[in-house]
Amino acid sequence: MGPPQNNGNGRPDETLTVALVVPLQGSAGIFGPSCELSARLAEEEINAAGGVLDREVRLIVVDGGAPPAQVASEVEALVSLGAVDAVVGWHISAVRQTLAPRIAGRVPYVYTAQYEGGERTPGVFLTGETDAAQLLPAMRLLAEATGVRRWCTVGNDYVWPRVTARAARRYARACGGRVRDEVFVPLGTEDFGAVLRRVESCEADAVLMLLVGDDAVRFSRAFAAYGLHQRCLRLSTHMDENMLLATGAEATDGLWAASGFFETLATAESLDFGRRYADRFGVDAPVVGSLGESCFEGLRLLAALAEQARSLDVRAMRQAGDTVAYEGPRGALRLDGNHLDQRLYLARADGFGFDVVAQL
């Protein structure tokens, strides 16, 4: 056999290079390491099984925590140079909305974050949870179980929290309550004093937290220090175990989370994934919560799409999409349109972990 043939872009034909766009700085940087390690595990397992289309997967990490325009320019340059064959990763919706139009139809783009829904850009495939499937049933279940009716939304000031807050108004009414106030703060906010006074003055008995990473941590600490945790619960659709550990057990009383994956999820698939992750990276590795694990799913979905389409061509992948299914840490999954259909759960914070109480 001769040496590998070059594709003209400096990469051998047998390599499938993926831009892994995950946050390494900013508010979301707290769970960036678990995103990267989860993707590395997927990379290694996929390659051990023969790769994708007989090509070895290789990841190039791009910092998705930089300003959206900067991230989009960096990824677009990689695509234009032919340096990457696909894009996968967790990053905020502001990054996705800036990036997607610039690479639409050129390479497959698997977005793994829980988000507001509605993304239909050609070539974008999504593994994350959406508001309609996740938030509405979580709010309904909490209303039925605890009697909460008066909601206050606290979110970062960008597309995901803004769009989700509008949906939450409808959801609250559907659950017999209403949203009494909405507060939006910049990413990186450290002082939540004025926000907490707003929560108190609107007499909320439940707060919908739409805060990212470290912002959610700081808010929850301040929330408990203010004493609001004694009469007001919190619900987050963006809360993983890394954030829980940073918050501290004393500040997580009355904190609920909805997600498609928790480290403590007691299914055969999730337990096996947790064992493989610990065996590979050790017990001191970053906790692999839902946000990190989503990047494992992103690589697995990319592989399943490519194998089903027998191609990395975006058009071929879109045509094959409705027949794509695989088994991962979240169980048996299938693509419905361009979104992954999956089971969702509601959990209550219990010290430094989550107690999964219901399937939504």
Tab-separated table of C-alpha atoms in Angstrom:
chain	number	residue	atom	x	y	z
A	1	MET	CA	0.000	0.000	0.000
A	2	GLY	CA	1.298	3.451	-0.899
A	3	PRO	CA	1.276	6.521	1.344
A	4	PRO	CA	-2.019	8.294	2.126
A	5	GLN	CA	-3.297	10.496	-0.656
A	6	ASN	CA	-3.605	14.178	0.068
A	7	ASN	CA	-6.891	15.986	-0.549
A	8	GLY	CA	-5.208	19.232	-1.564
A	9	ASN	CA	-5.839	20.929	1.784
A	10	GLY	CA	-2.905	19.502	3.672
A	11	ARG	CA	-4.922	16.637	5.173
A	12	PRO	CA	-4.819	12.969	4.161
A	13	ASP	CA	-8.020	11.606	2.633
A	14	GLU	CA	-8.460	9.063	5.412
A	15	THR	CA	-8.845	11.769	8.092
A	16	LEU	CA	-12.235	13.293	8.931
A	17	THR	CA	-11.450	16.537	10.755
A	18	VAL	CA	-14.089	18.075	13.009
A	19	ALA	CA	-14.075	21.568	14.517
A	20	LEU	CA	-15.166	21.047	18.121
A	21	VAL	CA	-16.589	24.419	19.195
A	22	VAL	CA	-16.850	24.469	23.004
A	23	PRO	CA	-16.479	27.245	25.616
A	24	LEU	CA	-13.010	27.607	27.115
A	25	GLN	CA	-13.617	31.029	28.669
A	26	GLY	CA	-16.413	33.252	29.899
A	27	SER	CA	-19.536	32.251	31.810
A	28	ALA	CA	-19.816	28.850	30.087
A	29	GLY	CA	-16.144	28.019	30.532
A	30	ILE	CA	-17.004	26.188	33.766
A	31	PHE	CA	-18.195	23.138	31.828
A	32	GLY	CA	-15.971	23.486	28.743
A	33	PRO	CA	-13.479	20.858	29.978
A	34	SER	CA	-16.217	18.228	30.347
A	35	CYS	CA	-17.436	19.086	26.829
A	36	GLU	CA	-13.972	18.492	25.398
A	37	LEU	CA	-13.332	15.264	27.320
A	38	SER	CA	-16.726	13.828	26.353
A	39	ALA	CA	-15.994	14.595	22.715
A	40	ARG	CA	-12.532	13.031	23.047
A	41	LEU	CA	-14.119	9.857	24.372
A	42	ALA	CA	-16.471	9.753	21.388
A	43	GLU	CA	-13.550	10.401	19.029
A	44	GLU	CA	-11.576	7.499	20.486
A	45	GLU	CA	-14.503	5.083	20.557
A	46	ILE	CA	-15.562	5.908	17.007
A	47	ASN	CA	-12.002	5.426	15.760
A	48	ALA	CA	-11.627	2.153	17.662
A	49	ALA	CA	-14.732	0.925	15.817
A	50	GLY	CA	-13.290	1.809	12.414
A	51	GLY	CA	-13.886	5.543	12.165
A	52	VAL	CA	-16.491	7.231	9.958
A	53	LEU	CA	-16.708	6.155	6.319
A	54	ASP	CA	-13.381	4.381	6.929
A	55	ARG	CA	-11.790	7.674	7.946
A	56	GLU	CA	-10.176	8.441	11.291
A	57	VAL	CA	-11.922	11.236	13.215
A	58	ARG	CA	-9.677	14.058	14.399
A	59	LEU	CA	-10.866	16.984	16.529
A	60	ILE	CA	-9.672	20.571	16.307
A	61	VAL	CA	-10.817	22.554	19.360
A	62	VAL	CA	-12.172	26.065	18.787
A	63	ASP	CA	-12.956	28.309	21.755
A	64	GLY	CA	-16.720	28.821	21.567
A	65	GLY	CA	-16.627	31.132	24.589
A	66	ALA	CA	-15.160	34.016	22.578
A	67	PRO	CA	-17.438	36.756	21.130
A	68	PRO	CA	-19.863	35.288	18.561
A	69	ALA	CA	-18.439	37.153	15.557
A	70	GLN	CA	-14.932	35.999	16.439
A	71	VAL	CA	-15.997	32.359	16.798
A	72	ALA	CA	-17.932	32.474	13.520
A	73	SER	CA	-14.986	34.015	11.653
A	74	GLU	CA	-12.566	31.400	12.972
A	75	VAL	CA	-14.803	28.468	12.099
A	76	GLU	CA	-15.742	29.900	8.697
A	77	ALA	CA	-12.044	30.307	7.881
A	78	LEU	CA	-11.407	26.651	8.738
A	79	VAL	CA	-14.304	25.599	6.508
A	80	SER	CA	-13.216	27.846	3.623
A	81	LEU	CA	-9.663	26.532	3.792
A	82	GLY	CA	-10.926	22.959	3.715
A	83	ALA	CA	-9.265	22.387	7.079
A	84	VAL	CA	-12.389	20.820	8.618
A	85	ASP	CA	-15.089	18.488	7.277
A	86	ALA	CA	-17.716	19.141	9.959
A	87	VAL	CA	-18.540	21.324	12.971
A	88	VAL	CA	-19.794	19.977	16.317
A	89	GLY	CA	-20.183	21.470	19.755
A	90	TRP	CA	-21.887	23.249	22.645
A	91	HIS	CA	-21.940	27.071	22.468
A	92	ILE	CA	-24.560	29.703	23.169
A	93	SER	CA	-27.306	30.467	20.661
A	94	ALA	CA	-25.772	33.841	19.824
A	95	VAL	CA	-22.759	31.970	18.432
A	96	ARG	CA	-24.958	29.498	16.533
A	97	GLN	CA	-27.044	32.240	14.966
A	98	THR	CA	-23.911	34.049	13.800
A	99	LEU	CA	-22.121	30.930	12.589
A	100	ALA	CA	-24.892	28.931	10.906
A	101	PRO	CA	-25.550	31.269	7.951
A	102	ARG	CA	-21.826	31.486	7.213
A	103	ILE	CA	-21.304	27.748	6.812
A	104	ALA	CA	-24.846	26.725	5.773
A	105	GLY	CA	-24.845	23.832	3.328
A	106	ARG	CA	-21.057	23.649	3.147
A	107	VAL	CA	-20.311	21.172	5.939
A	108	PRO	CA	-22.547	19.368	8.460
A	109	TYR	CA	-22.983	21.347	11.674
A	110	VAL	CA	-24.155	19.462	14.789
A	111	TYR	CA	-25.253	21.849	17.541
A	112	THR	CA	-25.478	20.108	20.920
A	113	ALA	CA	-26.829	22.751	23.312
A	114	GLN	CA	-30.263	22.874	24.893
A	115	TYR	CA	-31.777	25.861	23.141
A	116	GLU	CA	-34.912	27.876	22.324
A	117	GLY	CA	-35.952	25.817	19.280
A	118	GLY	CA	-36.781	26.805	15.722
A	119	GLU	CA	-33.411	26.270	14.013
A	120	ARG	CA	-33.975	25.197	10.395
A	121	THR	CA	-30.774	26.278	8.608
A	122	PRO	CA	-29.857	23.620	5.991
A	123	GLY	CA	-27.120	21.353	7.268
A	124	VAL	CA	-27.662	22.136	10.971
A	125	PHE	CA	-28.554	19.098	13.105
A	126	LEU	CA	-29.420	19.449	16.790
A	127	THR	CA	-29.001	17.059	19.708
A	128	GLY	CA	-30.158	19.434	22.455
A	129	GLU	CA	-33.430	19.751	24.287
A	130	THR	CA	-35.979	22.385	23.195
A	131	ASP	CA	-38.367	24.522	25.227
A	132	ALA	CA	-41.617	22.953	24.043
A	133	ALA	CA	-40.505	19.426	24.910
A	134	GLN	CA	-38.581	20.284	28.069
A	135	LEU	CA	-39.737	23.459	29.777
A	136	LEU	CA	-43.522	23.206	29.441
A	137	PRO	CA	-43.833	19.715	31.000
A	138	ALA	CA	-41.319	20.638	33.721
A	139	MET	CA	-43.304	23.755	34.693
A	140	ARG	CA	-46.557	21.767	34.616
A	141	LEU	CA	-45.147	19.021	36.841
A	142	LEU	CA	-43.767	21.496	39.361
A	143	ALA	CA	-47.075	23.396	39.440
A	144	GLU	CA	-48.977	20.176	40.097
A	145	ALA	CA	-46.523	18.865	42.699
A	146	THR	CA	-45.713	22.047	44.621
A	147	GLY	CA	-48.520	24.474	43.803
A	148	VAL	CA	-46.252	27.210	42.434
A	149	ARG	CA	-48.120	29.770	40.339
A	150	ARG	CA	-46.188	33.054	40.467
A	151	TRP	CA	-43.085	32.906	38.270
A	152	CYS	CA	-40.204	35.319	37.807
A	153	THR	CA	-37.807	34.774	34.909
A	154	VAL	CA	-34.135	35.665	35.419
A	155	GLY	CA	-31.925	35.274	32.374
A	156	ASN	CA	-28.871	36.473	30.523
A	157	ASP	CA	-29.564	39.096	27.899
A	158	TYR	CA	-29.291	37.296	24.561
A	159	VAL	CA	-31.410	35.200	22.214
A	160	TRP	CA	-31.948	31.946	24.180
A	161	PRO	CA	-33.210	33.535	27.435
A	162	ARG	CA	-35.251	36.176	25.592
A	163	VAL	CA	-37.049	33.707	23.314
A	164	THR	CA	-37.523	31.172	26.114
A	165	ALA	CA	-38.946	33.854	28.411
A	166	ARG	CA	-41.652	34.618	25.836
A	167	ALA	CA	-42.527	30.936	25.672
A	168	ALA	CA	-42.538	30.713	29.476
A	169	ARG	CA	-45.308	33.301	29.669
A	170	ARG	CA	-47.550	30.974	27.632
A	171	TYR	CA	-46.444	27.924	29.578
A	172	ALA	CA	-47.141	29.565	32.937
A	173	ARG	CA	-50.692	30.437	31.844
A	174	ALA	CA	-51.195	26.867	30.622
A	175	CYS	CA	-50.202	25.695	34.120
A	176	GLY	CA	-52.673	27.990	35.866
A	177	GLY	CA	-50.175	30.686	36.784
A	178	ARG	CA	-48.372	33.628	35.265
A	179	VAL	CA	-44.955	35.239	34.940
A	180	ARG	CA	-45.010	38.297	37.190
A	181	ASP	CA	-41.637	39.756	36.218
A	182	GLU	CA	-38.693	39.217	33.859
A	183	VAL	CA	-35.137	40.363	34.492
A	184	PHE	CA	-32.271	40.104	32.002
A	185	VAL	CA	-28.618	40.718	32.832
A	186	PRO	CA	-25.419	40.724	30.763
A	187	LEU	CA	-23.261	37.622	30.569
A	188	GLY	CA	-20.661	37.819	33.310
A	189	THR	CA	-22.895	39.602	35.855
A	190	GLU	CA	-21.523	39.353	39.391
A	191	ASP	CA	-23.861	41.503	41.504
A	192	PHE	CA	-27.427	40.161	41.625
A	193	GLY	CA	-28.679	42.366	44.461
A	194	ALA	CA	-31.106	44.382	42.331
A	195	VAL	CA	-32.340	41.197	40.638
A	196	LEU	CA	-33.097	39.528	43.956
A	197	ARG	CA	-35.060	42.555	45.113
A	198	ARG	CA	-37.148	42.311	41.921
A	199	VAL	CA	-37.816	38.623	42.617
A	200	GLU	CA	-38.876	39.456	46.153
A	201	SER	CA	-41.075	42.416	45.222
A	202	CYS	CA	-43.070	40.485	42.600
A	203	GLU	CA	-43.813	37.844	45.276
A	204	ALA	CA	-42.673	34.987	43.053
A	205	ASP	CA	-42.868	31.472	44.413
A	206	ALA	CA	-40.780	30.099	41.528
A	207	VAL	CA	-37.870	31.467	39.507
A	208	LEU	CA	-37.119	30.295	35.991
A	209	MET	CA	-33.327	30.522	35.741
A	210	LEU	CA	-32.096	31.133	32.207
A	211	LEU	CA	-28.538	31.912	33.244
A	212	VAL	CA	-25.370	30.434	31.759
A	213	GLY	CA	-22.604	28.702	33.710
A	214	ASP	CA	-20.887	30.912	36.249
A	215	ASP	CA	-23.762	33.404	36.137
A	216	ALA	CA	-26.144	30.695	37.355
A	217	VAL	CA	-23.665	29.765	40.076
A	218	ARG	CA	-23.334	33.326	41.353
A	219	PHE	CA	-27.092	33.896	41.206
A	220	SER	CA	-27.860	30.728	43.167
A	221	ARG	CA	-25.329	31.615	45.862
A	222	ALA	CA	-26.782	35.108	46.185
A	223	PHE	CA	-30.335	33.716	46.086
A	224	ALA	CA	-29.648	31.466	49.086
A	225	ALA	CA	-27.706	34.134	50.975
A	226	TYR	CA	-30.713	36.450	50.537
A	227	GLY	CA	-32.960	33.751	52.029
A	228	LEU	CA	-35.219	33.380	48.997
A	229	HIS	CA	-34.580	29.637	48.808
A	230	GLN	CA	-36.783	29.235	51.884
A	231	ARG	CA	-39.943	30.303	50.052
A	232	CYS	CA	-39.168	30.231	46.351
A	233	LEU	CA	-38.030	27.315	44.182
A	234	ARG	CA	-35.768	27.570	41.132
A	235	LEU	CA	-36.085	25.727	37.835
A	236	SER	CA	-33.246	25.609	35.310
A	237	THR	CA	-33.045	24.004	31.891
A	238	HIS	CA	-29.309	24.713	31.917
A	239	MET	CA	-27.779	23.270	35.073
A	240	ASP	CA	-25.224	20.492	35.198
A	241	GLU	CA	-23.223	18.868	37.956
A	242	ASN	CA	-20.168	21.100	37.401
A	243	MET	CA	-22.326	24.138	38.119
A	244	LEU	CA	-23.910	22.376	41.085
A	245	LEU	CA	-20.494	21.654	42.606
A	246	ALA	CA	-19.450	25.274	42.134
A	247	THR	CA	-22.685	26.525	43.710
A	248	GLY	CA	-22.264	24.519	46.912
A	249	ALA	CA	-24.753	22.217	48.631
A	250	GLU	CA	-25.972	24.951	50.992
A	251	ALA	CA	-27.185	27.067	48.055
A	252	THR	CA	-29.037	24.397	46.082
A	253	ASP	CA	-32.041	23.856	48.319
A	254	GLY	CA	-35.182	24.031	46.193
A	255	LEU	CA	-33.256	23.935	42.905
A	256	TRP	CA	-34.756	21.842	40.084
A	257	ALA	CA	-33.382	21.016	36.653
A	258	ALA	CA	-34.799	19.553	33.456
A	259	SER	CA	-32.526	17.740	31.017
A	260	GLY	CA	-32.067	14.771	28.735
A	261	PHE	CA	-29.141	13.498	30.805
A	262	PHE	CA	-27.906	13.536	34.400
A	263	GLU	CA	-24.805	11.874	35.786
A	264	THR	CA	-27.053	10.067	38.283
A	265	LEU	CA	-29.497	8.843	35.641
A	266	ALA	CA	-29.892	5.156	36.495
A	267	THR	CA	-30.247	3.626	33.045
A	268	ALA	CA	-27.989	0.935	31.649
A	269	GLU	CA	-26.773	3.264	28.891
A	270	SER	CA	-25.942	6.208	31.168
A	271	LEU	CA	-24.255	4.043	33.801
A	272	ASP	CA	-22.114	2.357	31.155
A	273	PHE	CA	-21.138	5.734	29.718
A	274	GLY	CA	-20.160	6.995	33.178
A	275	ARG	CA	-17.980	3.929	33.715
A	276	ARG	CA	-16.202	4.377	30.367
A	277	TYR	CA	-15.634	8.082	31.025
A	278	ALA	CA	-14.156	7.388	34.483
A	279	ASP	CA	-12.006	4.532	33.179
A	280	ARG	CA	-10.577	6.760	30.449
A	281	PHE	CA	-10.063	10.036	32.321
A	282	GLY	CA	-9.951	9.027	35.987
A	283	VAL	CA	-12.058	9.820	39.012
A	284	ASP	CA	-10.636	13.355	39.264
A	285	ALA	CA	-11.807	14.345	35.767
A	286	PRO	CA	-14.439	17.089	35.404
A	287	VAL	CA	-17.913	15.790	36.155
A	288	VAL	CA	-19.652	14.753	32.936
A	289	GLY	CA	-23.057	16.380	33.221
A	290	SER	CA	-25.636	16.970	30.517
A	291	LEU	CA	-23.760	19.840	28.876
A	292	GLY	CA	-20.502	17.934	28.488
A	293	GLU	CA	-22.213	14.693	27.526
A	294	SER	CA	-24.070	16.525	24.752
A	295	CYS	CA	-20.778	16.767	22.858
A	296	PHE	CA	-20.421	12.977	22.972
A	297	GLU	CA	-23.892	12.799	21.431
A	298	GLY	CA	-22.889	15.346	18.806
A	299	LEU	CA	-20.018	13.210	17.532
A	300	ARG	CA	-22.170	10.084	17.629
A	301	LEU	CA	-24.933	11.780	15.643
A	302	LEU	CA	-22.440	13.051	13.062
A	303	ALA	CA	-21.097	9.518	12.654
A	304	ALA	CA	-24.595	8.030	12.344
A	305	LEU	CA	-25.607	10.639	9.748
A	306	ALA	CA	-22.485	10.096	7.655
A	307	GLU	CA	-22.790	6.321	7.732
A	308	GLN	CA	-26.483	6.402	6.816
A	309	ALA	CA	-25.910	8.882	3.974
A	310	ARG	CA	-22.634	7.203	2.972
A	311	SER	CA	-21.352	10.722	2.558
A	312	LEU	CA	-20.469	13.968	4.342
A	313	ASP	CA	-22.478	15.900	1.784
A	314	VAL	CA	-25.041	18.054	3.582
A	315	ARG	CA	-27.778	17.392	1.029
A	316	ALA	CA	-27.311	13.624	1.289
A	317	MET	CA	-27.368	13.839	5.087
A	318	ARG	CA	-30.603	15.824	5.069
A	319	GLN	CA	-32.247	13.260	2.821
A	320	ALA	CA	-31.101	10.430	5.101
A	321	GLY	CA	-31.944	12.260	8.330
A	322	ASP	CA	-35.341	10.723	9.138
A	323	THR	CA	-33.861	7.224	8.980
A	324	VAL	CA	-30.974	7.943	11.360
A	325	ALA	CA	-31.047	6.214	14.754
A	326	TYR	CA	-28.420	5.051	17.247
A	327	GLU	CA	-27.977	4.091	20.899
A	328	GLY	CA	-26.002	6.375	23.192
A	329	PRO	CA	-25.792	7.436	26.854
A	330	ARG	CA	-29.295	8.920	26.540
A	331	GLY	CA	-30.685	5.613	25.274
A	332	ALA	CA	-32.144	4.778	21.881
A	333	LEU	CA	-32.307	7.982	19.848
A	334	ARG	CA	-33.582	8.917	16.421
A	335	LEU	CA	-33.537	12.034	14.288
A	336	ASP	CA	-36.894	13.728	13.735
A	337	GLY	CA	-36.349	16.290	10.997
A	338	ASN	CA	-33.105	17.922	12.119
A	339	HIS	CA	-33.680	17.460	15.878
A	340	LEU	CA	-32.803	14.455	18.001
A	341	ASP	CA	-35.850	12.884	19.655
A	342	GLN	CA	-35.000	11.874	23.225
A	343	ARG	CA	-36.322	11.181	26.703
A	344	LEU	CA	-36.318	14.124	29.129
A	345	TYR	CA	-36.214	14.170	32.915
A	346	LEU	CA	-36.918	16.409	35.900
A	347	ALA	CA	-34.477	16.273	38.801
A	348	ARG	CA	-34.068	17.940	42.190
A	349	ALA	CA	-30.677	19.084	43.440
A	350	ASP	CA	-29.518	16.928	46.335
A	351	GLY	CA	-26.242	18.191	47.720
A	352	PHE	CA	-23.688	17.912	44.922
A	353	GLY	CA	-25.797	15.688	42.671
A	354	PHE	CA	-29.265	15.387	41.188
A	355	ASP	CA	-32.107	13.141	42.259
A	356	VAL	CA	-34.001	12.262	39.081
A	357	VAL	CA	-37.668	12.218	40.097
A	358	ALA	CA	-39.660	11.960	36.873
A	359	GLN	CA	-39.523	11.422	33.139
A	360	LEU	CA	-41.204	14.301	31.340
